[in-house]
mmCIF file of C-alpha atoms in Angstrom:
data_model
loop_
_atom_site.group_PDB
_atom_site.id
_atom_site.type_symbol
_atom_site.label_atom_id
_atom_site.label_comp_id
_atom_site.label_asym_id
_atom_site.label_seq_id
_atom_site.Cartn_x
_atom_site.Cartn_y
_atom_site.Cartn_z
ATOM 1 C CA UNK A 124 0.000 0.000 0.000
ATOM 2 C CA UNK A 125 1.514 3.302 -1.014
ATOM 3 C CA UNK A 126 -0.995 5.031 1.246
ATOM 4 C CA UNK A 127 -0.089 3.290 4.504
ATOM 5 C CA UNK A 128 2.233 4.728 7.110
ATOM 6 C CA UNK A 129 3.397 4.035 10.634
ATOM 7 C CA UNK A 130 5.390 5.879 13.242
ATOM 8 C CA UNK A 131 7.930 4.151 15.476
ATOM 9 C CA UNK A 132 6.406 5.484 18.662
ATOM 10 C CA UNK A 133 4.283 8.202 20.126
ATOM 11 C CA UNK A 134 5.525 9.494 23.452
ATOM 12 C CA UNK A 135 3.490 11.555 25.873
ATOM 13 C CA UNK A 136 6.048 14.365 25.566
ATOM 14 C CA UNK A 137 5.504 14.465 21.788
ATOM 15 C CA UNK A 138 1.854 15.283 22.458
ATOM 16 C CA UNK A 139 2.614 18.272 24.649
ATOM 17 C CA UNK A 140 1.982 16.440 27.908
ATOM 18 C CA UNK A 141 4.403 17.035 30.722
ATOM 19 C CA UNK A 142 3.395 14.495 33.326
ATOM 20 C CA UNK A 143 6.663 12.562 32.946
ATOM 21 C CA UNK A 144 4.726 9.414 32.077
ATOM 22 C CA UNK A 145 6.853 6.563 30.720
ATOM 23 C CA UNK A 146 3.850 5.374 28.684
ATOM 24 C CA UNK A 147 4.172 5.150 24.899
ATOM 25 C CA UNK A 148 1.752 3.944 22.245
ATOM 26 C CA UNK A 149 2.414 2.269 18.925
ATOM 27 C CA UNK A 150 0.748 4.280 16.161
ATOM 28 C CA UNK A 151 -0.182 3.677 12.509
ATOM 29 C CA UNK A 152 -2.403 5.463 10.026
ATOM 30 C CA UNK A 153 -3.687 5.226 6.459
ATOM 31 C CA UNK A 154 -4.024 8.190 4.111
ATOM 32 C CA UNK A 155 -5.772 8.442 0.758
ATOM 33 C CA UNK A 156 -4.170 9.660 -2.486
ATOM 34 C CA UNK A 157 -4.777 13.288 -1.460
ATOM 35 C CA UNK A 158 -3.090 12.778 1.917
ATOM 36 C CA UNK A 159 -6.323 12.818 3.936
ATOM 37 C CA UNK A 160 -6.220 10.487 6.943
ATOM 38 C CA UNK A 161 -8.608 7.587 6.338
ATOM 39 C CA UNK A 162 -8.028 6.070 9.797
ATOM 40 C CA UNK A 163 -5.501 5.906 12.573
ATOM 41 C CA UNK A 164 -4.740 3.204 15.102
ATOM 42 C CA UNK A 165 -3.071 3.514 18.487
ATOM 43 C CA UNK A 166 -2.209 0.541 20.688
ATOM 44 C CA UNK A 167 -3.496 2.150 23.906
ATOM 45 C CA UNK A 168 -2.108 -0.508 26.231
ATOM 46 C CA UNK A 169 -2.788 0.917 29.693
ATOM 47 C CA UNK A 170 0.382 1.630 31.648
ATOM 48 C CA UNK A 171 2.666 -0.088 29.136
ATOM 49 C CA UNK A 172 5.345 0.937 26.672
ATOM 50 C CA UNK A 173 5.282 -0.203 23.063
ATOM 51 C CA UNK A 174 6.283 0.923 19.587
ATOM 52 C CA UNK A 175 5.435 0.301 15.941
ATOM 53 C CA UNK A 176 8.567 -0.069 13.804
ATOM 54 C CA UNK A 177 7.250 -1.249 10.407
ATOM 55 C CA UNK A 178 4.068 -2.156 8.553
ATOM 56 C CA UNK A 179 3.176 -4.369 5.574
ATOM 57 C CA UNK A 180 0.102 -5.624 3.760
ATOM 58 C CA UNK A 181 -0.440 -9.373 4.204
ATOM 59 C CA UNK A 182 -1.712 -11.648 1.392
ATOM 60 C CA UNK A 183 -5.252 -11.619 2.867
ATOM 61 C CA UNK A 184 -5.365 -7.808 2.576
ATOM 62 C CA UNK A 185 -4.987 -7.126 6.295
ATOM 63 C CA UNK A 186 -2.074 -5.115 7.664
ATOM 64 C CA UNK A 187 0.690 -6.252 9.997
ATOM 65 C CA UNK A 188 2.316 -3.683 12.275
ATOM 66 C CA UNK A 189 5.479 -4.980 13.948
ATOM 67 C CA UNK A 190 7.545 -3.643 16.822
ATOM 68 C CA UNK A 191 7.495 -4.391 20.537
ATOM 69 C CA UNK A 192 5.055 -4.330 23.433
ATOM 70 C CA UNK A 193 5.575 -4.486 27.197
ATOM 71 C CA UNK A 194 3.889 -7.531 28.716
ATOM 72 C CA UNK A 195 4.513 -8.280 32.388
ATOM 73 C CA UNK A 196 7.511 -5.928 32.438
ATOM 74 C CA UNK A 197 9.137 -7.605 29.404
ATOM 75 C CA UNK A 198 9.590 -5.859 26.054
ATOM 76 C CA UNK A 199 8.312 -8.532 23.656
ATOM 77 C CA UNK A 200 8.531 -8.702 19.885
ATOM 78 C CA UNK A 201 5.008 -7.972 18.652
ATOM 79 C CA UNK A 202 2.881 -8.254 15.532
ATOM 80 C CA UNK A 203 -0.502 -6.511 15.433
ATOM 81 C CA UNK A 204 -2.996 -7.345 12.687
ATOM 82 C CA UNK A 205 -5.250 -4.489 11.515
ATOM 83 C CA UNK A 206 -8.206 -4.464 9.123
ATOM 84 C CA UNK A 207 -7.026 -2.476 6.084
ATOM 85 C CA UNK A 208 -10.365 -0.768 5.490
ATOM 86 C CA UNK A 209 -10.931 0.470 9.052
ATOM 87 C CA UNK A 210 -7.720 0.088 11.056
ATOM 88 C CA UNK A 211 -9.578 -2.059 13.591
ATOM 89 C CA UNK A 212 -7.206 -4.241 15.613
ATOM 90 C CA UNK A 213 -7.848 -7.920 14.884
ATOM 91 C CA UNK A 214 -5.201 -9.323 17.230
ATOM 92 C CA UNK A 215 -1.744 -8.763 18.678
ATOM 93 C CA UNK A 216 0.705 -11.596 19.208
ATOM 94 C CA UNK A 217 3.755 -11.322 21.494
ATOM 95 C CA UNK A 218 4.742 -14.972 21.942
ATOM 96 C CA UNK A 219 7.999 -14.972 19.983
ATOM 97 C CA UNK A 220 10.177 -16.263 22.845
ATOM 98 C CA UNK A 221 11.043 -13.113 24.788
ATOM 99 C CA UNK A 222 11.286 -13.424 28.598
ATOM 100 C CA UNK A 223 12.659 -11.628 31.655
ATOM 101 C CA UNK A 224 16.088 -10.129 30.881
ATOM 102 C CA UNK A 225 15.542 -11.199 27.276
ATOM 103 C CA UNK A 226 13.675 -8.250 25.730
ATOM 104 C CA UNK A 227 13.159 -8.061 21.984
ATOM 105 C CA UNK A 228 11.578 -6.179 19.076
ATOM 106 C CA UNK A 229 10.820 -6.625 15.390
ATOM 107 C CA UNK A 230 12.357 -3.803 13.332
ATOM 108 C CA UNK A 231 11.010 -4.709 9.907
ATOM 109 C CA UNK A 232 8.553 -6.877 8.017
ATOM 110 C CA UNK A 233 8.499 -7.904 4.384
ATOM 111 C CA UNK A 234 5.998 -10.109 2.568
ATOM 112 C CA UNK A 235 7.538 -12.315 -0.118
ATOM 113 C CA UNK A 236 5.872 -12.983 -3.506
ATOM 114 C CA UNK A 237 5.057 -16.498 -2.217
ATOM 115 C CA UNK A 238 3.150 -14.991 0.708
ATOM 116 C CA UNK A 239 5.661 -15.686 3.453
ATOM 117 C CA UNK A 240 6.480 -13.053 6.049
ATOM 118 C CA UNK A 241 10.089 -12.118 6.840
ATOM 119 C CA UNK A 242 10.725 -10.459 10.203
ATOM 120 C CA UNK A 243 14.021 -8.977 11.386
ATOM 121 C CA UNK A 244 14.898 -7.502 14.750
ATOM 122 C CA UNK A 245 16.533 -8.271 18.043
ATOM 123 C CA UNK A 246 16.177 -10.585 21.026
ATOM 124 C CA UNK A 247 17.939 -11.250 24.327
ATOM 125 C CA UNK A 248 18.378 -7.594 25.255
ATOM 126 C CA UNK A 249 19.088 -7.398 29.001
ATOM 127 C CA UNK A 250 17.095 -4.205 29.657
ATOM 128 C CA UNK A 251 13.982 -2.538 28.321
ATOM 129 C CA UNK A 252 15.597 0.891 28.715
ATOM 130 C CA UNK A 253 16.188 2.903 25.544
ATOM 131 C CA UNK A 254 14.103 0.672 23.283
ATOM 132 C CA UNK A 255 13.355 3.695 21.047
ATOM 133 C CA UNK A 256 16.054 2.556 18.606
ATOM 134 C CA UNK A 257 13.987 2.965 15.447
ATOM 135 C CA UNK A 258 13.990 6.706 16.101
ATOM 136 C CA UNK A 259 17.313 7.057 17.883
ATOM 137 C CA UNK A 260 19.636 4.397 16.413
ATOM 138 C CA UNK A 261 20.505 0.881 17.531
ATOM 139 C CA UNK A 262 19.346 -0.656 20.772
ATOM 140 C CA UNK A 263 22.630 -1.869 22.186
ATOM 141 C CA UNK A 264 23.277 -5.250 23.761
ATOM 142 C CA UNK A 265 20.657 -7.234 21.871
ATOM 143 C CA UNK A 266 21.124 -10.209 19.545
ATOM 144 C CA UNK A 267 19.927 -10.078 15.904
ATOM 145 C CA UNK A 268 17.215 -12.448 14.739
ATOM 146 C CA UNK A 269 15.571 -13.056 11.348
ATOM 147 C CA UNK A 270 12.524 -15.308 10.962
ATOM 148 C CA UNK A 271 10.234 -16.523 8.193
ATOM 149 C CA UNK A 272 6.578 -17.295 8.883
ATOM 150 C CA UNK A 273 3.957 -18.580 6.459
ATOM 151 C CA UNK A 274 1.394 -15.720 6.421
ATOM 152 C CA UNK A 275 -1.388 -18.295 6.858
ATOM 153 C CA UNK A 276 0.105 -19.241 10.266
ATOM 154 C CA UNK A 277 -0.109 -15.710 11.669
ATOM 155 C CA UNK A 278 -2.893 -15.457 14.241
ATOM 156 C CA UNK A 279 -3.577 -14.476 17.833
ATOM 157 C CA UNK A 280 -2.012 -17.790 18.897
ATOM 158 C CA UNK A 281 1.175 -17.636 16.788
ATOM 159 C CA UNK A 282 4.388 -18.602 18.591
ATOM 160 C CA UNK A 283 7.991 -18.897 17.470
ATOM 161 C CA UNK A 284 7.257 -22.614 16.898
ATOM 162 C CA UNK A 285 5.090 -21.583 13.900
ATOM 163 C CA UNK A 286 8.091 -20.134 12.073
ATOM 164 C CA UNK A 287 9.232 -21.901 8.914
ATOM 165 C CA UNK A 288 12.667 -21.008 10.282
ATOM 166 C CA UNK A 289 14.278 -18.606 12.710
ATOM 167 C CA UNK A 290 17.932 -17.608 12.535
ATOM 168 C CA UNK A 291 19.481 -15.953 15.598
ATOM 169 C CA UNK A 292 22.905 -14.360 15.250
ATOM 170 C CA UNK A 293 25.256 -14.381 18.233
ATOM 171 C CA UNK A 294 28.355 -12.898 16.630
ATOM 172 C CA UNK A 295 28.535 -9.625 18.572
ATOM 173 C CA UNK A 296 25.979 -7.855 16.384
ATOM 174 C CA UNK A 297 23.115 -6.054 18.126
ATOM 175 C CA UNK A 298 20.088 -6.082 15.792
ATOM 176 C CA UNK A 299 18.919 -7.033 12.296
ATOM 177 C CA UNK A 300 17.561 -3.890 10.627
ATOM 178 C CA UNK A 301 16.284 -5.579 7.468
ATOM 179 C CA UNK A 302 15.925 -8.827 5.537
ATOM 180 C CA UNK A 303 14.983 -9.166 1.883
ATOM 181 C CA UNK A 304 14.224 -12.066 -0.426
ATOM 182 C CA UNK A 305 16.817 -12.052 -3.223
ATOM 183 C CA UNK A 306 16.032 -13.123 -6.789
ATOM 184 C CA UNK A 307 17.886 -16.355 -6.033
ATOM 185 C CA UNK A 308 15.259 -17.202 -3.406
ATOM 186 C CA UNK A 309 17.715 -16.698 -0.569
ATOM 187 C CA UNK A 310 17.209 -14.180 2.213
ATOM 188 C CA UNK A 311 19.790 -11.415 2.420
#
């Protein structure tokens, strides 16, 4: 969709509020050809931090917004499914293997011509502090991860076990910013 956009995060301070709240909301919106906002979506998770880092249209026409969401004090890699016509949230899944002292986030999403979903990001970050890396650079001390999921397996109950494959990198790198399907069929 050329008319679909997302923002990495929306902080209270960006809205002119000065209460010092650590709360953030993931945010996405759709505009028409003239730039008029058709709809906007905000995660609105009470008392939690989260961010939207990338968005893509899935083969069924719905939209996937990826990033991270705080669940039980853990920053978990997240995928939120939105209805393309209305922006209504269909589900959010955060069960990609993140746990205490193992925070993570998806930084990008790409849908392949075959309908598979490539996700790239980080895992095993020791702290949730400074997870605003999409806006402010890399989130240090994480471990890169790239995964491929069949789009048909994405649902409210998706876990890392549903991945066609997942490739963690433990070579001193901190995050995977992108992954693309090359003409050869290999992921680069």
